[in-house]
Short mmCIF file of C-alpha atoms in Angstrom, two decimals:
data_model
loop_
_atom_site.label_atom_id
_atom_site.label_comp_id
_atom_site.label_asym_id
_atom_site.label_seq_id
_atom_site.Cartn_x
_atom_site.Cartn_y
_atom_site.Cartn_z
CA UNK B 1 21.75 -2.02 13.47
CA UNK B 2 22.87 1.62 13.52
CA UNK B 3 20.61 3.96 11.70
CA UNK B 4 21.46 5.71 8.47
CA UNK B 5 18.78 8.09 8.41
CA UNK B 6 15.49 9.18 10.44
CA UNK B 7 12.48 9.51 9.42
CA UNK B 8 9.75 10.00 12.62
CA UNK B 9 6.71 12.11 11.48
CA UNK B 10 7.55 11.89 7.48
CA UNK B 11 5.49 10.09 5.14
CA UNK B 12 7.09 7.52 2.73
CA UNK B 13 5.33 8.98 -0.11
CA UNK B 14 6.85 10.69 -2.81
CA UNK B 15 10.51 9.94 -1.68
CA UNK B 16 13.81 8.08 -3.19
CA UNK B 17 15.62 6.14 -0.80
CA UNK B 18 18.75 4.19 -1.10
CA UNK B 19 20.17 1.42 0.67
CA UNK B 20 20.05 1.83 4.97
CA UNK B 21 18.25 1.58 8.15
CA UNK B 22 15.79 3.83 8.46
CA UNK B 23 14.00 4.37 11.76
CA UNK B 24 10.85 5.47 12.96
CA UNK B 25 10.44 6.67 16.62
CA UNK B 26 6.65 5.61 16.74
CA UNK B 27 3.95 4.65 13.98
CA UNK B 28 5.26 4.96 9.69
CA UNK B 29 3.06 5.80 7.26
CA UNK B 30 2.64 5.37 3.41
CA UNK B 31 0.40 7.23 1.54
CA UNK B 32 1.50 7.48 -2.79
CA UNK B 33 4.69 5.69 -3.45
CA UNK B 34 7.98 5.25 -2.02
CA UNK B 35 10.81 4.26 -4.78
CA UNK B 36 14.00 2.08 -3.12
CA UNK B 37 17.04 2.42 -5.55
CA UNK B 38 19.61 -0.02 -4.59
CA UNK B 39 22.31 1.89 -6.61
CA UNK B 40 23.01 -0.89 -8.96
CA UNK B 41 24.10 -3.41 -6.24
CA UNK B 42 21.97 -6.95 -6.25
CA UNK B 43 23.21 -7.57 -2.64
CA UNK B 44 22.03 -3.73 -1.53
CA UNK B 45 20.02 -4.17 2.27
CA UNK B 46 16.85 -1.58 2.90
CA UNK B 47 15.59 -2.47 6.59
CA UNK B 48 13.00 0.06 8.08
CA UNK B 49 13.00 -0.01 12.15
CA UNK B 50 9.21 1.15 13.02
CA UNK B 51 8.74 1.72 17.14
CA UNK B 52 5.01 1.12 16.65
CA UNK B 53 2.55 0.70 13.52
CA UNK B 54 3.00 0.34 10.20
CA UNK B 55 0.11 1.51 7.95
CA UNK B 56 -0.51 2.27 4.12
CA UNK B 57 -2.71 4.15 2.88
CA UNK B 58 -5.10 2.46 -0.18
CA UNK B 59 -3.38 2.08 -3.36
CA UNK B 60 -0.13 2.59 -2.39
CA UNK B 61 2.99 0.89 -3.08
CA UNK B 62 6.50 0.59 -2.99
CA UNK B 63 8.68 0.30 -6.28
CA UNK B 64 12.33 -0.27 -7.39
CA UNK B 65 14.09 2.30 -9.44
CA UNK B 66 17.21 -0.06 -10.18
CA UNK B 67 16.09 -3.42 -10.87
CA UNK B 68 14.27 -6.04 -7.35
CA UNK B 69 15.83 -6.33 -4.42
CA UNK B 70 15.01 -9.19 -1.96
CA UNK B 71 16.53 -7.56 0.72
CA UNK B 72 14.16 -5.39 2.34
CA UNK B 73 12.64 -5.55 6.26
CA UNK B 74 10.46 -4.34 8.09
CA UNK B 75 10.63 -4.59 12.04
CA UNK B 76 7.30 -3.04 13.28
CA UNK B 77 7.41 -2.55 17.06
CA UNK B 78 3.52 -3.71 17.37
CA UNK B 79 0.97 -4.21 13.76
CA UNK B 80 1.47 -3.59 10.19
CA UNK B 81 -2.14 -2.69 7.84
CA UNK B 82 -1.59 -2.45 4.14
CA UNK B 83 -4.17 -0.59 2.91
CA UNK B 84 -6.95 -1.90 -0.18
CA UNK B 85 -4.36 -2.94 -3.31
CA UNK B 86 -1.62 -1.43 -1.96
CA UNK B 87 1.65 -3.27 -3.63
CA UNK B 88 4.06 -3.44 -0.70
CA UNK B 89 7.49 -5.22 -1.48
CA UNK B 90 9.55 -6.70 1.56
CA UNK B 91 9.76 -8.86 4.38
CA UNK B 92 7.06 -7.42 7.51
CA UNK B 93 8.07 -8.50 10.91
CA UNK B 94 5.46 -7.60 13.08
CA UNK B 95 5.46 -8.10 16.71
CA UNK B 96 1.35 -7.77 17.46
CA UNK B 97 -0.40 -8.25 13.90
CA UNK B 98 -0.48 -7.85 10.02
CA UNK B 99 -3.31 -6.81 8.13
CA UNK B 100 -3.32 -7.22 4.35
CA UNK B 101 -7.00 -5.39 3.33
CA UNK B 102 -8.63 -6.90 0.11
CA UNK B 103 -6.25 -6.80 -2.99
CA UNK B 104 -3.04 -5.52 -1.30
CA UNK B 105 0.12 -7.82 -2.36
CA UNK B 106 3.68 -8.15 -1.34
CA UNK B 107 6.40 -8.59 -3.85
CA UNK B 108 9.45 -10.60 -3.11
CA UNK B 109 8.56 -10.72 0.46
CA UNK B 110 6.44 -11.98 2.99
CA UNK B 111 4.04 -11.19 6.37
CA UNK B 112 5.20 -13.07 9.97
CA UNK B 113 3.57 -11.75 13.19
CA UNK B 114 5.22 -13.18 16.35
CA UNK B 115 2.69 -12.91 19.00
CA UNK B 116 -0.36 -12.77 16.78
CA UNK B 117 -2.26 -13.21 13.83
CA UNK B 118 -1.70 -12.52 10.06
CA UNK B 119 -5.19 -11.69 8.33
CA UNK B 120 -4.75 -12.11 4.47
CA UNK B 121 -8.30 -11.43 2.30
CA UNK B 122 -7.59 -11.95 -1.39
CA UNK B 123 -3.74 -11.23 -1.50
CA UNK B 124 -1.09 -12.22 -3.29
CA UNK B 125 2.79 -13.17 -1.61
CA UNK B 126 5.78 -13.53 -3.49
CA UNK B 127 4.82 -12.40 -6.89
CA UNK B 128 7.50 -10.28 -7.91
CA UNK B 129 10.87 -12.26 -6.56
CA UNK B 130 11.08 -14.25 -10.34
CA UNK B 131 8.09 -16.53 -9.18
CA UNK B 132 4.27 -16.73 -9.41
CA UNK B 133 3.49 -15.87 -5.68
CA UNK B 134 0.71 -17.05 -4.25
CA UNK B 135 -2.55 -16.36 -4.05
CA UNK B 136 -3.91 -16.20 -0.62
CA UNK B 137 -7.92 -17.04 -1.00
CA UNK B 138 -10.92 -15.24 1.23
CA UNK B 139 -10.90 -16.28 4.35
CA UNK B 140 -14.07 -19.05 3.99
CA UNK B 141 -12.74 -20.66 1.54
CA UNK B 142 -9.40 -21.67 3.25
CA UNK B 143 -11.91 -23.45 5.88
CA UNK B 144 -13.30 -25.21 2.97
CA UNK B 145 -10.54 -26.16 2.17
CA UNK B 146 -9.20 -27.79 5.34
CA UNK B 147 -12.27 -29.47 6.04
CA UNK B 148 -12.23 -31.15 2.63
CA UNK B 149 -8.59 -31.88 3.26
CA UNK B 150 -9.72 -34.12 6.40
CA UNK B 151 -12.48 -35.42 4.35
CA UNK B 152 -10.12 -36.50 1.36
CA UNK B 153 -7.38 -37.91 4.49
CA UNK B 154 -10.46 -39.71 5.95
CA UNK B 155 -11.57 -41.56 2.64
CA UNK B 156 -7.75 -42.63 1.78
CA UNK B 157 -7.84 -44.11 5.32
CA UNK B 158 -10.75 -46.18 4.56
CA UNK B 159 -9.27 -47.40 1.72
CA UNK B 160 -6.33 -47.96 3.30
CA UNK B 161 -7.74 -50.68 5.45
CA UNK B 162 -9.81 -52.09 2.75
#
């Protein structure tokens, strides 16, 4: 996609943008709040091209001036760390990583790494698209829960045969 604007070496914080593609030459950064104002159009497309990292700063977040918008991207050239309870809205699309730190949520969006992991600790996904999101539990407890998922799948076997 051809760029609309530039923004290599400039914080998100603190600024207004409207609908584009917005590139970053190496890492982007977030510290405060950036505001996305889609102008009044529903169908409006934000997608932020980042050659390297993408990392917030704690308590961050990015907000809509003119209503939700589902169409926002992020293509990060390698990983992606939102910062403690930083509330992050769009789609990452991280080659290397994503790191969601304790507390940090995306809105109407989600987190997909293509060559490696996704670390969630007490996040929440989806929450501001018109639906509940999920909750993504500590990291233990989703082991808990798989093992007594092959547990449960091992008793309705038995029974099965009984």
């Amino acid at each position: 996609m051809a760029s609309t604007g530039t923004l290599t070496g400039q914080d998100l914080g603190g600024k207004t943008l409207t609908p584009g593609v917005y590139f970053f030459a190496t890492s982007a950064q977030l510290t405060g709040t950036l505001t996305l104002n889609n102008l009044g159009n529903p169908n409006a497309l934000f997608v932020f091209q980042i050659g390297s990292t993408l990392t917030t700063a704690s308590n961050s977040a990015v907000v809509f001036s003119n209503g939700l918008d589902k169409n926002v991207y992020w293509q990060v050239g390698s990983s992606a760390t939102l910062g403690t309870t930083t509330m992050f809205a769009g789609n990452i699309l991280a080659l290397t990583s994503i790191t969601m730190n304790t507390g940090a949520g995306i809105s109407c969006g989600s987190a997909l790494a293509r060559n490696g992991a996704v670390t969630l600790d007490n996040n929440v996904i989806g929450g501001g698209c018109g639906g509940g999101g999920t909750t993504v539990p500590e990291p233990g407890t989703i082991s808990l829960m798989g093992g007594g998922l092959i547990i449960l799948a091992g008793v309705a076997r038995r029974k099965l045969r009984i």
